[in-house]
Amino acid sequence: CSGQKCISICYYEEENNWWVSKLVEDFDSTVNCVCWHKSNTYLAAGSMDGTVRLFTAAVKGVDDKPTQLFGADVSFKKPGQIICKIEINSWVHDICFSPTFDSIAFVTHDSCIGFLPIEEGIVPQQEQVQRVRCSGLPHLRMVFLSANRLLAAGHDCNPTVYSKEGKGWVEKKKLDEATESSSEPTSSARGAAFKKFESSSTMGIEAGGGSKGATISTAHHTCITDMATCASWYKGNTCTKVVTVGMDGKLKFWDLANLEDSFSKMSL
């Protein structure tokens, strides 16, 4: 990604013992996020110009002959041939392919998550996009837990689970179920001073007047900036654990082993 309105597709040139980059320059603003297709010959990108784009990324002489996933009309003459351009009209913060590679998901600054279905032999179209309105503030990062579950987090400080039901996606539940805590009394003047400093630095709250002793009940007190998982945290095709980090300096591990059971109880 780049603030120079481009993407660099890099590959190692063994003959010259050097890394070479091919630039994709078809953006009107900063490129925020990219995601590779499993074949390494397609690339999805989201940018600050309010678009989601799908490109070819195969490098002649380096990659094997690409599969014509989006039809025979797609050209592989050079990296960066645009396959489709979807107008979102909002900053795109993150983008990723689903585990089954039958859709592209993306989170945007207008508190929405978008899903673009992918069908073999067909170029994705604007009208196919489904957008789900978030109940809270905009998300910044997301990760697929399975083909039918997605976890997203950001300015809301609370990871949110989205579920595929039928042909569409819906917001299911907040992951951090902590209840709102009441104001905790401070035992000393020093404790009160520290609480005032903490509220001001982590939450932007002045501990005085109506907001005296204000607290946030979630594990993260400020924006969640990233999340990740790893292969050992998967049970079959389902992710059972993720880790999040936030601007509050906290790193939090979330155990999702019982997530499906909680969904079953919600449907009773």
Short mmCIF file of C-alpha atoms in Angstrom, two decimals:
data_model
loop_
_atom_site.label_atom_id
_atom_site.label_comp_id
_atom_site.label_asym_id
_atom_site.label_seq_id
_atom_site.Cartn_x
_atom_site.Cartn_y
_atom_site.Cartn_z
CA CYS A 1 0.00 0.00 0.00
CA SER A 2 1.11 3.57 -0.52
CA GLY A 3 0.26 7.20 0.04
CA GLN A 4 1.51 7.77 -3.51
CA LYS A 5 -1.74 6.44 -5.03
CA CYS A 6 -0.22 3.16 -6.17
CA ILE A 7 0.45 -0.49 -5.32
CA SER A 8 3.84 -2.18 -5.74
CA ILE A 9 3.68 -5.82 -6.84
CA CYS A 10 7.11 -7.19 -5.97
CA TYR A 11 8.91 -10.36 -7.01
CA TYR A 12 12.40 -11.78 -6.64
CA GLU A 13 14.54 -11.89 -9.79
CA GLU A 14 16.93 -14.77 -9.16
CA GLU A 15 19.11 -13.99 -12.17
CA ASN A 16 20.09 -10.59 -10.79
CA ASN A 17 19.67 -11.43 -7.09
CA TRP A 18 17.33 -8.48 -6.76
CA TRP A 19 13.75 -7.63 -5.86
CA VAL A 20 11.77 -5.93 -8.62
CA SER A 21 8.48 -4.05 -8.25
CA LYS A 22 5.73 -3.41 -10.78
CA LEU A 23 3.58 -0.38 -10.02
CA VAL A 24 -0.21 -0.33 -10.29
CA GLU A 25 -1.17 3.33 -10.68
CA ASP A 26 -4.90 3.63 -11.10
CA PHE A 27 -5.90 5.30 -7.82
CA ASP A 28 -7.01 8.84 -7.01
CA SER A 29 -5.91 8.74 -3.37
CA THR A 30 -4.02 6.75 -0.72
CA VAL A 31 -4.29 2.96 -0.94
CA ASN A 32 -5.22 1.70 2.54
CA CYS A 33 -5.43 -2.06 2.15
CA VAL A 34 -4.70 -4.97 -0.18
CA CYS A 35 -5.44 -8.69 -0.12
CA TRP A 36 -4.11 -11.52 -2.27
CA HIS A 37 -6.24 -14.20 -3.87
CA LYS A 38 -5.03 -17.74 -3.04
CA SER A 39 -3.76 -18.18 -6.62
CA ASN A 40 -1.39 -15.18 -6.22
CA THR A 41 -2.59 -13.93 -9.60
CA TYR A 42 -5.37 -11.58 -8.41
CA LEU A 43 -5.28 -8.70 -5.97
CA ALA A 44 -8.09 -6.78 -4.23
CA ALA A 45 -7.47 -3.24 -2.96
CA GLY A 46 -9.36 -0.53 -1.08
CA SER A 47 -8.44 3.13 -1.01
CA MET A 48 -9.28 6.59 0.31
CA ASP A 49 -10.86 7.50 -3.03
CA GLY A 50 -13.89 5.43 -2.00
CA THR A 51 -13.38 2.47 -4.31
CA VAL A 52 -12.77 -1.26 -4.14
CA ARG A 53 -10.77 -2.59 -7.09
CA LEU A 54 -9.84 -6.04 -8.31
CA PHE A 55 -6.66 -6.40 -10.37
CA THR A 56 -4.64 -9.04 -12.14
CA ALA A 57 -1.30 -9.57 -10.40
CA ALA A 58 0.40 -12.31 -12.42
CA VAL A 59 3.96 -11.53 -13.54
CA LYS A 60 4.98 -13.05 -16.87
CA GLY A 61 7.90 -15.44 -16.51
CA VAL A 62 7.44 -15.67 -12.74
CA ASP A 63 3.93 -17.02 -12.15
CA ASP A 64 2.35 -20.08 -13.71
CA LYS A 65 -0.34 -19.54 -16.30
CA PRO A 66 -3.25 -17.96 -14.40
CA THR A 67 -6.68 -19.53 -14.24
CA GLN A 68 -9.36 -17.50 -15.99
CA LEU A 69 -11.40 -17.03 -12.82
CA PHE A 70 -13.27 -14.00 -14.16
CA GLY A 71 -13.72 -15.08 -17.77
CA ALA A 72 -11.60 -15.26 -20.90
CA ASP A 73 -11.79 -11.51 -21.55
CA VAL A 74 -9.55 -10.65 -18.59
CA SER A 75 -6.07 -9.75 -19.83
CA PHE A 76 -2.83 -10.84 -18.14
CA LYS A 77 -0.46 -8.90 -20.41
CA LYS A 78 0.93 -7.07 -17.39
CA PRO A 79 0.24 -6.81 -13.64
CA GLY A 80 -2.41 -4.31 -12.64
CA GLN A 81 -4.99 -4.91 -15.36
CA ILE A 82 -8.23 -3.82 -13.73
CA ILE A 83 -11.01 -6.41 -13.57
CA CYS A 84 -13.64 -4.34 -11.78
CA LYS A 85 -13.99 -1.06 -9.92
CA ILE A 86 -16.71 -0.78 -7.27
CA GLU A 87 -17.74 2.70 -6.11
CA ILE A 88 -18.26 2.78 -2.33
CA ASN A 89 -18.15 6.56 -1.74
CA SER A 90 -16.40 6.13 1.61
CA TRP A 91 -12.86 5.44 2.79
CA VAL A 92 -12.05 1.73 2.68
CA HIS A 93 -10.07 0.71 5.77
CA ASP A 94 -9.64 -3.04 5.26
CA ILE A 95 -10.37 -5.70 2.65
CA CYS A 96 -10.08 -9.49 2.47
CA PHE A 97 -11.20 -12.56 0.56
CA SER A 98 -13.40 -15.08 2.35
CA PRO A 99 -11.80 -18.47 3.24
CA THR A 100 -13.67 -20.10 0.35
CA PHE A 101 -12.75 -17.20 -1.97
CA ASP A 102 -16.37 -16.80 -3.05
CA SER A 103 -16.62 -13.20 -1.82
CA ILE A 104 -14.65 -10.08 -0.94
CA ALA A 105 -15.40 -8.26 2.32
CA PHE A 106 -14.43 -4.67 3.13
CA VAL A 107 -14.99 -2.21 5.99
CA THR A 108 -15.64 1.47 5.33
CA HIS A 109 -15.54 4.74 7.25
CA ASP A 110 -19.31 5.25 7.04
CA SER A 111 -19.88 2.44 9.60
CA CYS A 112 -20.63 -0.26 7.04
CA ILE A 113 -19.28 -3.64 6.01
CA GLY A 114 -19.58 -4.58 2.35
CA PHE A 115 -19.65 -7.99 0.72
CA LEU A 116 -19.01 -8.57 -2.98
CA PRO A 117 -19.84 -12.10 -4.20
CA ILE A 118 -17.47 -13.81 -6.63
CA GLU A 119 -18.71 -16.34 -9.16
CA GLU A 120 -16.39 -18.25 -11.47
CA GLY A 121 -16.40 -16.93 -15.02
CA ILE A 122 -18.24 -13.71 -14.12
CA VAL A 123 -16.80 -10.23 -13.52
CA PRO A 124 -18.23 -8.80 -10.24
CA GLN A 125 -20.71 -5.94 -10.70
CA GLN A 126 -21.61 -2.88 -8.61
CA GLU A 127 -25.20 -4.02 -8.04
CA GLN A 128 -24.04 -7.27 -6.42
CA VAL A 129 -22.59 -5.49 -3.37
CA GLN A 130 -24.38 -6.03 -0.06
CA ARG A 131 -23.69 -3.41 2.60
CA VAL A 132 -24.46 -4.03 6.27
CA ARG A 133 -24.89 -1.02 8.55
CA CYS A 134 -22.90 -1.35 11.79
CA SER A 135 -24.66 -0.58 15.07
CA GLY A 136 -21.65 1.34 16.38
CA LEU A 137 -18.69 3.38 15.19
CA PRO A 138 -16.68 2.47 12.06
CA HIS A 139 -14.55 -0.67 12.00
CA LEU A 140 -10.91 -0.58 10.93
CA ARG A 141 -9.92 -4.26 10.75
CA MET A 142 -11.61 -7.60 10.20
CA VAL A 143 -10.87 -11.31 9.95
CA PHE A 144 -12.98 -14.20 8.70
CA LEU A 145 -13.56 -16.78 11.44
CA SER A 146 -15.08 -19.21 8.94
CA ALA A 147 -16.87 -19.10 5.60
CA ASN A 148 -20.01 -17.85 7.41
CA ARG A 149 -18.56 -15.78 10.28
CA LEU A 150 -16.60 -12.53 10.27
CA LEU A 151 -15.13 -10.52 13.13
CA ALA A 152 -14.60 -6.76 12.77
CA ALA A 153 -13.33 -4.11 15.19
CA GLY A 154 -12.24 -0.49 15.25
CA HIS A 155 -13.43 2.79 16.75
CA ASP A 156 -16.17 1.04 18.75
CA CYS A 157 -13.52 -0.61 21.02
CA ASN A 158 -15.55 -3.84 20.90
CA PRO A 159 -15.09 -6.65 18.31
CA THR A 160 -18.35 -7.46 16.52
CA VAL A 161 -19.36 -10.77 14.96
CA TYR A 162 -21.19 -10.84 11.62
CA SER A 163 -22.92 -13.94 10.32
CA LYS A 164 -24.01 -15.13 6.89
CA GLU A 165 -27.65 -16.14 6.97
CA GLY A 166 -29.12 -17.36 3.72
CA LYS A 167 -27.66 -15.21 0.95
CA GLY A 168 -26.97 -12.17 3.11
CA TRP A 169 -24.92 -11.02 6.08
CA VAL A 170 -26.19 -9.62 9.40
CA GLU A 171 -24.62 -8.20 12.54
CA LYS A 172 -24.88 -10.88 15.22
CA LYS A 173 -23.31 -9.82 18.52
CA LYS A 174 -20.61 -7.83 20.30
CA LEU A 175 -17.77 -10.03 21.47
CA ASP A 176 -17.01 -8.10 24.65
CA GLU A 177 -20.08 -8.65 26.81
CA ALA A 178 -18.87 -6.68 29.83
CA THR A 179 -21.66 -4.71 31.46
CA GLU A 180 -21.45 -1.02 32.10
CA SER A 181 -19.64 -0.50 35.41
CA SER A 182 -20.54 2.19 37.88
CA SER A 183 -18.12 4.86 38.92
CA GLU A 184 -15.52 3.47 41.29
CA PRO A 185 -14.67 5.56 44.34
CA THR A 186 -11.05 6.65 44.65
CA SER A 187 -9.34 5.92 47.97
CA SER A 188 -7.04 8.93 47.99
CA ALA A 189 -6.27 12.25 46.40
CA ARG A 190 -3.41 10.54 44.54
CA GLY A 191 -5.82 7.91 43.20
CA ALA A 192 -8.24 10.60 42.04
CA ALA A 193 -5.46 12.47 40.27
CA PHE A 194 -4.29 9.31 38.50
CA LYS A 195 -7.86 8.50 37.44
CA LYS A 196 -8.25 12.01 36.02
CA PHE A 197 -5.01 11.64 34.04
CA GLU A 198 -6.00 8.15 32.79
CA SER A 199 -9.46 9.30 31.68
CA SER A 200 -7.99 12.26 29.84
CA SER A 201 -5.18 10.35 28.09
CA THR A 202 -6.99 7.13 27.13
CA MET A 203 -10.59 8.27 26.63
CA GLY A 204 -10.38 12.02 26.06
CA ILE A 205 -12.64 12.58 29.07
CA GLU A 206 -12.16 15.38 31.56
CA ALA A 207 -12.83 13.87 34.96
CA GLY A 208 -15.05 16.64 36.24
CA GLY A 209 -18.67 17.70 36.24
CA GLY A 210 -21.02 15.15 34.71
CA SER A 211 -18.23 12.86 33.45
CA LYS A 212 -16.52 12.49 36.87
CA GLY A 213 -15.20 8.97 37.33
CA ALA A 214 -16.33 7.93 33.85
CA THR A 215 -15.18 4.47 32.80
CA ILE A 216 -15.40 2.25 29.74
CA SER A 217 -16.40 -1.32 30.49
CA THR A 218 -14.83 -2.99 27.43
CA ALA A 219 -11.39 -4.64 27.44
CA HIS A 220 -10.05 -2.00 25.06
CA HIS A 221 -10.56 1.61 26.14
CA THR A 222 -9.68 3.17 22.81
CA CYS A 223 -9.74 2.30 19.12
CA ILE A 224 -8.79 -1.26 18.12
CA THR A 225 -6.19 -0.82 15.40
CA ASP A 226 -5.47 -4.40 14.33
CA MET A 227 -6.41 -8.05 14.81
CA ALA A 228 -4.83 -11.33 13.77
CA THR A 229 -5.04 -15.09 14.01
CA CYS A 230 -2.75 -18.00 13.11
CA ALA A 231 -3.04 -21.51 11.69
CA SER A 232 -2.71 -23.24 15.08
CA TRP A 233 -5.82 -21.43 16.31
CA TYR A 234 -8.04 -23.12 13.73
CA LYS A 235 -10.16 -26.15 14.47
CA GLY A 236 -11.01 -27.57 11.07
CA ASN A 237 -12.13 -24.57 9.00
CA THR A 238 -13.15 -22.44 11.99
CA CYS A 239 -11.00 -19.96 13.90
CA THR A 240 -11.15 -20.48 17.68
CA LYS A 241 -8.97 -17.59 18.83
CA VAL A 242 -8.01 -14.07 17.72
CA VAL A 243 -5.82 -11.34 19.14
CA THR A 244 -6.55 -7.60 19.04
CA VAL A 245 -4.38 -4.56 19.74
CA GLY A 246 -5.51 -1.03 20.42
CA MET A 247 -4.31 2.53 20.81
CA ASP A 248 -4.61 2.05 24.57
CA GLY A 249 -1.48 -0.13 24.39
CA LYS A 250 -3.35 -3.33 25.22
CA LEU A 251 -3.07 -6.71 23.52
CA LYS A 252 -6.11 -8.93 24.11
CA PHE A 253 -6.64 -12.62 23.29
CA TRP A 254 -10.22 -13.73 22.58
CA ASP A 255 -11.26 -17.35 22.99
CA LEU A 256 -13.96 -18.13 20.40
CA ALA A 257 -14.26 -21.87 21.01
CA ASN A 258 -17.80 -21.49 22.39
CA LEU A 259 -18.96 -18.88 19.90
CA GLU A 260 -21.23 -21.23 17.95
CA ASP A 261 -22.87 -22.40 21.20
CA SER A 262 -23.70 -18.81 22.09
CA PHE A 263 -25.33 -18.35 18.67
CA SER A 264 -27.45 -21.45 19.27
CA LYS A 265 -28.68 -20.01 22.57
CA MET A 266 -29.50 -16.69 20.89
CA SER A 267 -31.77 -18.46 18.39
CA LEU A 268 -33.77 -20.28 21.09
#
